[in-house]
Coordinates of C-alpha atoms and ligand atoms in Angstrom, one line a residue:
M936 CA -11.2 9.3 10.4
R937 CA -14.5 8.5 8.5
T938 CA -16.1 5.1 8.5
I939 CA -14.3 2.6 6.3
E940 CA -15.8 -0.3 4.4
A941 CA -12.8 -2.6 4.4
A942 CA -12.7 -6.0 2.7
S943 CA -10.6 -9.1 3.5
L944 CA -7.8 -9.9 1.1
Q945 CA -6.5 -13.4 0.3
V946 CA -3.5 -14.1 -1.8
E947 CA -3.4 -17.8 -2.7
G948 CA -0.5 -19.5 -4.4
V949 CA 0.3 -16.5 -6.6
E950 CA 3.1 -17.1 -9.1
L951 CA 4.6 -14.5 -11.4
A952 CA 7.7 -14.6 -13.7
F953 CA 9.5 -12.0 -15.7
G954 CA 10.7 -14.1 -18.6
T955 CA 12.6 -17.0 -17.0
N956 CA 12.9 -15.1 -13.7
K957 CA 10.3 -16.6 -11.4
V958 CA 9.8 -13.7 -9.0
L959 CA 6.7 -15.0 -7.1
R960 CA 6.8 -18.7 -6.5
G961 CA 3.5 -19.4 -4.7
V962 CA 2.8 -16.5 -2.3
D963 CA 0.1 -17.0 0.3
L964 CA -1.2 -14.2 2.5
A965 CA -4.5 -13.8 4.2
V966 CA -5.5 -10.5 5.7
P967 CA -8.9 -10.3 7.5
A968 CA -11.0 -7.2 6.9
G969 CA -9.6 -4.3 9.0
H970 CA -6.3 -5.9 9.7
T971 CA -2.8 -4.6 8.8
A972 CA -0.2 -7.0 7.4
C973 CA 3.3 -5.8 7.2
V974 CA 5.5 -7.5 4.6
I975 CA 9.2 -7.5 5.3
G976 CA 12.1 -9.1 3.5
P977 CA 15.4 -8.5 1.7
S978 CA 15.6 -6.4 -1.5
G979 CA 14.7 -8.4 -4.6
S980 CA 12.5 -10.9 -2.6
G981 CA 9.4 -9.9 -4.6
K982 CA 7.6 -7.5 -2.2
S983 CA 6.8 -4.8 -4.8
T984 CA 5.9 -7.4 -7.4
L985 CA 3.5 -9.0 -4.9
L986 CA 1.7 -5.6 -4.4
R987 CA 1.5 -5.1 -8.1
A988 CA 0.1 -8.5 -8.6
I989 CA -2.6 -7.9 -6.0
N990 CA -4.0 -4.9 -7.9
R991 CA -3.2 -6.3 -11.3
L992 CA -0.6 -3.7 -12.4
L993 CA 1.0 -7.1 -13.2
E994 CA -1.1 -10.2 -14.0
P995 CA -0.2 -13.3 -12.0
D996 CA 0.6 -16.5 -14.0
A997 CA -1.0 -18.7 -11.4
G998 CA -2.9 -18.6 -8.1
D999 CA -5.7 -16.3 -7.0
V1000 CA -6.3 -13.0 -5.4
K1001 CA -9.6 -12.6 -3.5
L1002 CA -11.3 -9.5 -2.1
G1003 CA -14.1 -10.2 0.4
G1004 CA -13.8 -13.8 -0.6
E1005 CA -14.3 -13.3 -4.3
S1006 CA -11.6 -13.7 -7.0
V1007 CA -10.7 -10.4 -8.6
L1008 CA -8.4 -11.8 -11.4
R1009 CA -11.1 -12.2 -14.0
G1010 CA -13.1 -9.0 -13.8
D1011 CA -12.2 -5.5 -15.1
P1012 CA -8.8 -4.3 -13.7
D1013 CA -10.1 -0.7 -13.5
V1014 CA -13.0 -1.8 -11.2
L1015 CA -10.4 -3.5 -9.0
R1016 CA -8.2 -0.4 -8.8
R1017 CA -11.2 1.5 -7.5
R1018 CA -11.4 -1.0 -4.7
I1019 CA -7.7 -1.2 -3.9
G1020 CA -5.7 2.0 -3.2
M1021 CA -1.9 2.0 -3.7
V1022 CA 0.8 4.3 -2.4
F1023 CA 4.3 4.3 -3.8
Q1024 CA 7.7 5.2 -2.6
H1025 CA 8.0 8.1 -5.0
F1026 CA 4.4 9.5 -4.5
N1027 CA 3.7 9.5 -8.3
L1028 CA 1.8 12.8 -8.2
F1029 CA 1.3 14.9 -11.3
P1030 CA 3.9 17.7 -10.9
H1031 CA 2.1 20.3 -13.0
K1032 CA -1.3 19.9 -11.4
T1033 CA -2.4 21.4 -8.1
V1034 CA -2.8 19.2 -5.0
L1035 CA -6.6 19.4 -5.4
D1036 CA -6.5 18.5 -9.0
N1037 CA -4.2 15.5 -8.3
I1038 CA -7.0 14.2 -6.0
T1039 CA -10.0 15.1 -8.1
L1040 CA -8.6 13.7 -11.4
P1041 CA -9.1 10.0 -10.6
L1042 CA -12.4 10.8 -8.9
R1043 CA -13.6 12.3 -12.2
K1044 CA -11.9 9.9 -14.6
I1045 CA -12.4 6.6 -12.8
K1046 CA -15.3 7.3 -10.4
K1047 CA -17.1 9.6 -12.9
L1048 CA -17.9 12.1 -10.2
D1049 CA -18.8 15.6 -11.5
T1050 CA -16.4 18.5 -10.6
D1051 CA -18.3 19.7 -7.6
A1052 CA -18.6 16.3 -6.0
A1053 CA -15.0 15.4 -6.8
Q1054 CA -13.7 18.7 -5.2
E1055 CA -15.9 18.2 -2.1
A1056 CA -14.5 14.6 -1.7
A1057 CA -10.9 15.8 -2.3
R1058 CA -11.2 18.7 0.2
E1059 CA -12.6 16.3 2.8
Q1060 CA -9.6 14.0 2.4
L1061 CA -7.1 16.8 2.4
E1062 CA -8.5 17.9 5.7
L1063 CA -8.2 14.4 7.1
V1064 CA -4.5 14.3 6.2
G1065 CA -4.0 17.8 7.6
L1066 CA -3.3 19.6 4.3
K1067 CA -6.5 21.5 3.7
E1068 CA -4.5 24.8 3.2
K1069 CA -2.4 23.2 0.5
A1070 CA -5.2 22.5 -2.0
A1071 CA -3.9 25.1 -4.5
A1072 CA -0.2 24.3 -4.1
R1073 CA 1.9 22.3 -6.6
P1074 CA 3.5 19.1 -5.4
G1075 CA 7.0 20.5 -5.9
N1076 CA 6.3 23.2 -3.3
L1077 CA 5.5 20.6 -0.6
S1078 CA 7.8 18.6 1.5
G1079 CA 8.2 14.9 0.7
G1080 CA 6.1 14.1 3.7
Q1081 CA 3.3 16.4 2.6
Q1082 CA 3.5 15.0 -0.9
Q1083 CA 3.1 11.5 0.4
R1084 CA 0.1 12.6 2.5
V1085 CA -1.4 14.0 -0.6
A1086 CA -0.8 10.6 -2.4
I1087 CA -2.5 8.9 0.5
A1088 CA -5.4 11.3 0.4
R1089 CA -5.7 10.7 -3.3
A1090 CA -6.0 6.9 -2.7
L1091 CA -8.4 7.3 0.2
A1092 CA -10.7 9.6 -1.8
M1093 CA -11.6 6.6 -4.0
K1094 CA -13.0 5.0 -0.8
P1095 CA -11.0 1.8 -1.3
E1096 CA -11.6 -1.4 0.6
V1097 CA -7.9 -2.3 0.8
M1098 CA -4.8 -0.1 0.9
L1099 CA -1.4 -1.2 -0.3
F1100 CA 1.8 0.7 0.7
D1101 CA 5.1 0.1 -1.0
E1102 CA 7.9 1.5 1.1
A1103 CA 5.8 4.7 1.5
T1104 CA 8.4 6.3 3.8
S1105 CA 11.7 5.1 2.2
A1106 CA 12.2 8.2 0.0
L1107 CA 11.5 10.7 2.9
D1108 CA 14.0 12.7 4.9
P1109 CA 14.2 11.1 8.4
E1110 CA 12.4 14.0 10.1
L1111 CA 9.4 13.5 7.8
V1112 CA 8.9 9.8 8.2
K1113 CA 7.1 10.0 11.5
G1114 CA 4.2 12.1 10.2
V1115 CA 3.5 9.7 7.4
L1116 CA 3.8 6.6 9.6
A1117 CA 1.4 8.3 12.1
L1118 CA -1.2 8.8 9.3
M1119 CA -0.8 5.1 8.3
A1120 CA -1.2 4.0 11.9
D1121 CA -4.4 6.2 12.2
L1122 CA -5.7 4.5 9.1
A1123 CA -5.0 1.0 10.5
Q1124 CA -6.7 2.0 13.7
A1125 CA -9.7 3.3 11.8
G1126 CA -10.2 -0.2 10.4
M1127 CA -8.7 -0.2 6.9
T1128 CA -7.4 -3.4 5.5
M1129 CA -3.7 -2.7 4.7
V1130 CA -0.7 -4.5 3.2
V1131 CA 2.3 -2.5 4.1
V1132 CA 5.7 -3.2 2.6
T1133 CA 8.2 -1.5 4.9
H1134 CA 11.6 -1.4 6.4
E1135 CA 10.2 0.4 9.5
M1136 CA 10.4 -2.4 12.0
G1137 CA 9.1 -0.2 14.8
F1138 CA 5.9 0.4 12.8
A1139 CA 5.6 -3.3 12.0
R1140 CA 6.0 -4.2 15.6
E1141 CA 3.5 -1.6 16.9
V1142 CA 0.8 -1.4 14.2
A1143 CA 0.7 -4.7 12.3
D1144 CA -1.7 -7.4 13.2
Q1145 CA 0.6 -9.8 11.3
V1146 CA 4.0 -9.7 9.9
A1147 CA 4.9 -11.7 6.8
F1148 CA 8.6 -12.3 5.9
M1149 CA 9.2 -12.8 2.2
D1150 CA 12.4 -14.3 0.7
H1151 CA 13.0 -15.5 -2.9
G1152 CA 9.3 -15.1 -3.9
V1153 CA 7.6 -16.9 -1.1
V1154 CA 6.2 -15.9 2.3
V1155 CA 8.7 -17.9 4.4
E1156 CA 7.1 -17.2 7.8
S1157 CA 4.3 -15.1 9.1
G1158 CA 2.7 -14.4 12.5
V1159 CA 1.9 -11.8 15.0
P1160 CA 4.7 -9.2 15.5
E1161 CA 5.7 -10.5 18.9
Q1162 CA 6.3 -14.0 17.6
V1163 CA 8.0 -12.9 14.3
F1164 CA 10.3 -10.4 16.0
T1165 CA 11.2 -12.4 19.2
D1166 CA 10.7 -16.0 18.4
A1167 CA 11.2 -16.6 14.6
D1168 CA 11.3 -20.2 13.4
S1169 CA 13.1 -19.8 10.1
P1170 CA 16.9 -19.3 10.1
R1171 CA 16.5 -16.9 7.1
L1172 CA 14.2 -14.7 9.0
R1173 CA 16.4 -14.8 12.1
Q1174 CA 19.4 -13.8 9.9
F1175 CA 17.3 -11.0 8.2
L1176 CA 16.3 -9.6 11.6
S1177 CA 19.8 -9.7 12.9
Q1178 CA 20.8 -7.4 10.1
V1179 CA 17.9 -4.9 10.3
L1180 CA 17.1 -4.6 14.1
Ligands
LIG1134 P1 11.5 -6.1 -3.7 O1 10.4 -5.1 -3.8 O2 11.3 -7.2 -2.7 O3 12.8 -5.5 -3.6 P2 10.8 -6.7 -6.5 O4 9.5 -7.2 -6.5 O5 11.0 -5.2 -6.9 O6 11.5 -6.9 -5.1 O7 11.8 -7.5 -7.5 C1 11.9 -8.9 -7.4 C2 12.6 -9.4 -8.6 O8 11.9 -9.1 -9.8 C3 14.0 -8.7 -8.8 O9 14.9 -9.7 -9.3 C4 13.7 -7.7 -9.9 O10 14.9 -7.5 -10.7 C5 12.6 -8.4 -10.7 N1 11.7 -7.4 -11.4 C6 10.9 -6.5 -10.8 N2 10.2 -5.8 -11.7 C7 10.6 -6.3 -12.9 C8 10.2 -5.9 -14.2 N3 9.3 -5.0 -14.4 N4 10.8 -6.6 -15.2 C9 11.7 -7.5 -15.0 N5 12.1 -7.9 -13.8 C10 11.6 -7.3 -12.7
LIG1135 MG1 10.3 -3.1 -3.7

């Protein structure tokens, strides 16, 4: 994988409510440059909301988000989204555009690359995710695993400093999960800063530098995988792990 210019990410006391529903109640998470943090926790605990608050698809009510030590909450959200790539459970590809166009579109619209430069960057990324021969295909003619690899290529083509993954393999047929996890593991290995919301405990154990357990809008406990999975302090984390492992 090509050289990556990754940045550190700090989430400090982030709060966010939907009306009266306080979904994030002071989230702290520090991910050094090049590290992978896996976020685990029950459904409804605020994991997706946290990722959306990090790249300002939702604006936090309080707290701060820092990239490379600098707050990103006051600048232009579009600039921030160039620096932070996000991959969703349901891929979010444009169904009527080719694979290549899906990747070149943000490069042209947001990065203002000309068509040739955008296509060159897109083809390079497609090759890295093993889908060079699918450039002219429509997403609907690809497997879910291939579609997710296209979505990852689209995010990586922007040369982000941080990548966020929200249950990137949850919608995939079981036999397609491994290929996407392997790509994510390669990216972690290559030195990307990553926040990975996942139910794949094997991935968290093997790939994460740190695992953060969220419940009711806070990070209840975090640590290296070995500690979190075998020697958790919090009763809530112990109970969660007893249900998922
Ligand atoms: P998780 O990803 O951990 O399952 P979410 O962050 O999706 O949790 O949701 C946390 C809480 O926020 C839930 O109670 C959910 O109903 C609420 N919520 C999420 N998104 C919205 C929204 N756009 N509007 C209102 N409530 C929302
Ligand atoms: Mg979620």
